C-alpha atoms as an extended CHARMM CRD file, in Angstrom:
* protein
*
       100  EXT
         1         1  MET       CA             -9.4570000000       61.5740000000        4.1430000000  PROA      1               0.0000000000
         2         2  PRO       CA            -10.6610000000       64.0810000000        1.4940000000  PROA      2               0.0000000000
         3         3  GLY       CA             -8.9020000000       62.0190000000       -1.2010000000  PROA      3               0.0000000000
         4         4  THR       CA            -10.7780000000       58.9340000000       -0.0600000000  PROA      4               0.0000000000
         5         5  ILE       CA            -14.0760000000       60.8000000000       -0.2250000000  PROA      5               0.0000000000
         6         6  ALA       CA            -13.3130000000       62.0820000000       -3.7270000000  PROA      6               0.0000000000
         7         7  ALA       CA            -12.3180000000       58.5820000000       -4.8670000000  PROA      7               0.0000000000
         8         8  THR       CA            -15.5950000000       57.2310000000       -3.5080000000  PROA      8               0.0000000000
         9         9  VAL       CA            -17.6210000000       59.9350000000       -5.2800000000  PROA      9               0.0000000000
        10        10  ILE       CA            -15.7720000000       59.2750000000       -8.5440000000  PROA      10              0.0000000000
        11        11  MET       CA            -16.3170000000       55.5220000000       -8.2130000000  PROA      11              0.0000000000
        12        12  LYS       CA            -20.0460000000       56.0720000000       -7.6160000000  PROA      12              0.0000000000
        13        13  ALA       CA            -20.2520000000       58.3820000000      -10.6280000000  PROA      13              0.0000000000
        14        14  ARG       CA            -18.4950000000       55.7740000000      -12.8000000000  PROA      14              0.0000000000
        15        15  LYS       CA            -20.8400000000       53.0270000000      -11.6200000000  PROA      15              0.0000000000
        16        16  LYS       CA            -23.8970000000       55.2140000000      -12.1970000000  PROA      16              0.0000000000
        17        17  ILE       CA            -22.7740000000       56.0510000000      -15.7280000000  PROA      17              0.0000000000
        18        18  ALA       CA            -21.9630000000       52.4130000000      -16.5430000000  PROA      18              0.0000000000
        19        19  TRP       CA            -25.2510000000       51.2160000000      -15.0280000000  PROA      19              0.0000000000
        20        20  HSD       CA            -27.2010000000       53.5530000000      -17.3150000000  PROA      20              0.0000000000
        21        21  PHE       CA            -25.7390000000       51.8700000000      -20.3790000000  PROA      21              0.0000000000
        22        22  LEU       CA            -25.7450000000       48.3110000000      -19.0670000000  PROA      22              0.0000000000
        23        23  SER       CA            -29.3560000000       48.4940000000      -17.8930000000  PROA      23              0.0000000000
        24        24  ALA       CA            -30.3900000000       49.9250000000      -21.2810000000  PROA      24              0.0000000000
        25        25  GLY       CA            -28.4420000000       47.2090000000      -23.1040000000  PROA      25              0.0000000000
        26        26  ALA       CA            -26.3680000000       49.9130000000      -24.8330000000  PROA      26              0.0000000000
        27        27  THR       CA            -23.2160000000       47.8790000000      -25.3980000000  PROA      27              0.0000000000
        28        28  SER       CA            -22.7990000000       48.3830000000      -29.1380000000  PROA      28              0.0000000000
        29        29  ALA       CA            -23.2770000000       51.1580000000      -31.6640000000  PROA      29              0.0000000000
        30        30  ALA       CA            -26.5210000000       49.5270000000      -32.8010000000  PROA      30              0.0000000000
        31        31  THR       CA            -27.9900000000       49.6980000000      -29.2820000000  PROA      31              0.0000000000
        32        32  ALA       CA            -26.5900000000       53.1160000000      -28.2960000000  PROA      32              0.0000000000
        33        33  THR       CA            -28.7420000000       55.3290000000      -26.1110000000  PROA      33              0.0000000000
        34        34  ALA       CA            -29.0620000000       59.0100000000      -25.2760000000  PROA      34              0.0000000000
        35        35  PHE       CA            -27.1380000000       60.2870000000      -22.2790000000  PROA      35              0.0000000000
        36        36  GLU       CA            -26.6300000000       63.7490000000      -20.8550000000  PROA      36              0.0000000000
        37        37  ARG       CA            -23.2200000000       64.6020000000      -19.3830000000  PROA      37              0.0000000000
        38        38  PRO       CA            -23.5530000000       64.6180000000      -15.5760000000  PROA      38              0.0000000000
        39        39  GLU       CA            -23.8810000000       68.1110000000      -14.1340000000  PROA      39              0.0000000000
        40        40  THR       CA            -21.7160000000       67.4540000000      -11.0880000000  PROA      40              0.0000000000
        41        41  ARG       CA            -18.0620000000       68.3850000000      -11.5150000000  PROA      41              0.0000000000
        42        42  LEU       CA            -16.6730000000       64.9490000000      -10.6400000000  PROA      42              0.0000000000
        43        43  GLY       CA            -19.4000000000       63.1170000000      -12.5430000000  PROA      43              0.0000000000
        44        44  GLY       CA            -18.8210000000       65.2290000000      -15.6440000000  PROA      44              0.0000000000
        45        45  GLU       CA            -15.0570000000       64.7570000000      -15.4390000000  PROA      45              0.0000000000
        46        46  GLU       CA            -15.4600000000       61.0020000000      -15.0540000000  PROA      46              0.0000000000
        47        47  PHE       CA            -17.7610000000       60.9160000000      -18.0890000000  PROA      47              0.0000000000
        48        48  ASP       CA            -15.1550000000       62.8510000000      -20.1050000000  PROA      48              0.0000000000
        49        49  ARG       CA            -12.3620000000       60.4890000000      -18.9690000000  PROA      49              0.0000000000
        50        50  MET       CA            -14.4380000000       57.4530000000      -19.9320000000  PROA      50              0.0000000000
        51        51  ILE       CA            -14.9470000000       58.8930000000      -23.4200000000  PROA      51              0.0000000000
        52        52  ALA       CA            -11.2600000000       59.8090000000      -23.7820000000  PROA      52              0.0000000000
        53        53  PHE       CA            -10.2400000000       56.2900000000      -22.7270000000  PROA      53              0.0000000000
        54        54  GLY       CA            -12.7040000000       54.6590000000      -25.1220000000  PROA      54              0.0000000000
        55        55  ALA       CA            -14.8910000000       53.0600000000      -22.4660000000  PROA      55              0.0000000000
        56        56  LEU       CA            -17.7750000000       55.1200000000      -23.8400000000  PROA      56              0.0000000000
        57        57  GLU       CA            -18.2200000000       55.5650000000      -27.5580000000  PROA      57              0.0000000000
        58        58  ARG       CA            -20.2980000000       58.2490000000      -29.2610000000  PROA      58              0.0000000000
        59        59  THR       CA            -22.2870000000       57.5310000000      -32.4030000000  PROA      59              0.0000000000
        60        60  GLU       CA            -22.6700000000       60.0040000000      -35.2660000000  PROA      60              0.0000000000
        61        61  ASP       CA            -26.1830000000       60.8980000000      -34.1180000000  PROA      61              0.0000000000
        62        62  GLY       CA            -25.0010000000       61.8170000000      -30.5890000000  PROA      62              0.0000000000
        63        63  ARG       CA            -25.9460000000       58.6720000000      -28.7010000000  PROA      63              0.0000000000
        64        64  TYR       CA            -23.4800000000       56.7350000000      -26.5410000000  PROA      64              0.0000000000
        65        65  TRP       CA            -22.7130000000       53.1070000000      -25.7990000000  PROA      65              0.0000000000
        66        66  LEU       CA            -20.5050000000       51.2920000000      -23.3080000000  PROA      66              0.0000000000
        67        67  HSD       CA            -17.5690000000       49.3730000000      -24.7780000000  PROA      67              0.0000000000
        68        68  ARG       CA            -17.4500000000       46.5600000000      -22.2180000000  PROA      68              0.0000000000
        69        69  ARG       CA            -13.8690000000       45.4030000000      -22.7880000000  PROA      69              0.0000000000
        70        70  ARG       CA            -12.5040000000       48.9680000000      -22.7450000000  PROA      70              0.0000000000
        71        71  TYR       CA            -14.6060000000       49.6750000000      -19.6290000000  PROA      71              0.0000000000
        72        72  ALA       CA            -12.9970000000       46.7020000000      -17.8540000000  PROA      72              0.0000000000
        73        73  ASP       CA             -9.5590000000       48.0610000000      -18.8330000000  PROA      73              0.0000000000
        74        74  TYR       CA            -10.5820000000       51.5130000000      -17.6180000000  PROA      74              0.0000000000
        75        75  ARG       CA            -11.6270000000       50.1490000000      -14.2400000000  PROA      75              0.0000000000
        76        76  LYS       CA             -8.3040000000       48.3170000000      -13.8730000000  PROA      76              0.0000000000
        77        77  GLU       CA             -6.3500000000       51.4490000000      -14.7550000000  PROA      77              0.0000000000
        78        78  SER       CA             -8.3950000000       53.5250000000      -12.3170000000  PROA      78              0.0000000000
        79        79  LEU       CA             -7.7710000000       51.0080000000       -9.5500000000  PROA      79              0.0000000000
        80        80  ALA       CA             -4.0370000000       51.0310000000      -10.2520000000  PROA      80              0.0000000000
        81        81  ARG       CA             -4.0250000000       54.8390000000      -10.0830000000  PROA      81              0.0000000000
        82        82  VAL       CA             -5.8520000000       54.8620000000       -6.7250000000  PROA      82              0.0000000000
        83        83  LEU       CA             -3.5310000000       52.2100000000       -5.2990000000  PROA      83              0.0000000000
        84        84  GLY       CA             -0.5580000000       54.2650000000       -6.4490000000  PROA      84              0.0000000000
        85        85  TYR       CA             -1.8880000000       57.3460000000       -4.6540000000  PROA      85              0.0000000000
        86        86  LEU       CA             -2.4890000000       55.3030000000       -1.5010000000  PROA      86              0.0000000000
        87        87  ALA       CA              1.0560000000       53.9040000000       -1.6480000000  PROA      87              0.0000000000
        88        88  LEU       CA              2.4810000000       57.4190000000       -1.9850000000  PROA      88              0.0000000000
        89        89  ALA       CA              0.4000000000       58.6230000000        0.9430000000  PROA      89              0.0000000000
        90        90  GLY       CA              1.5740000000       55.6510000000        3.0010000000  PROA      90              0.0000000000
        91        91  PHE       CA              5.2300000000       56.3450000000        2.2090000000  PROA      91              0.0000000000
        92        92  ALA       CA              4.7740000000       60.0050000000        3.0840000000  PROA      92              0.0000000000
        93        93  ALA       CA              3.1340000000       59.1130000000        6.3950000000  PROA      93              0.0000000000
        94        94  ALA       CA              5.8770000000       56.5960000000        7.2060000000  PROA      94              0.0000000000
        95        95  GLY       CA              8.5170000000       59.2110000000        6.4090000000  PROA      95              0.0000000000
        96        96  ALA       CA              6.8070000000       61.7710000000        8.6210000000  PROA      96              0.0000000000
        97        97  ILE       CA              6.6490000000       59.2790000000       11.4780000000  PROA      97              0.0000000000
        98        98  ALA       CA             10.3010000000       58.3070000000       11.0190000000  PROA      98              0.0000000000
        99        99  LEU       CA             11.3930000000       61.9330000000       11.1140000000  PROA      99              0.0000000000
       100       100  GLY       CA              9.3710000000       62.4390000000       14.2570000000  PROA      100             0.0000000000
């Protein structure tokens, strides 16, 4: 259950970050906008992961913009990671049940 809660918090942080840029129209370097790294631990980590993946790009003057195609790839990769964790948890639970 705690993993599910963390995944939900991370997903909300990702959506909040993406919404900031989409609502501001910041989807290219020319339309980049200011953004402060989220102060929450999970929100800040998600922001850092999005930058490392290339879903968020930083301009020379310190503004950011959302790379829409890379963001779509990032969401797919994140979903695959979560599904992998759920599959592992399911196999572990099935093994525990089988062993009694």
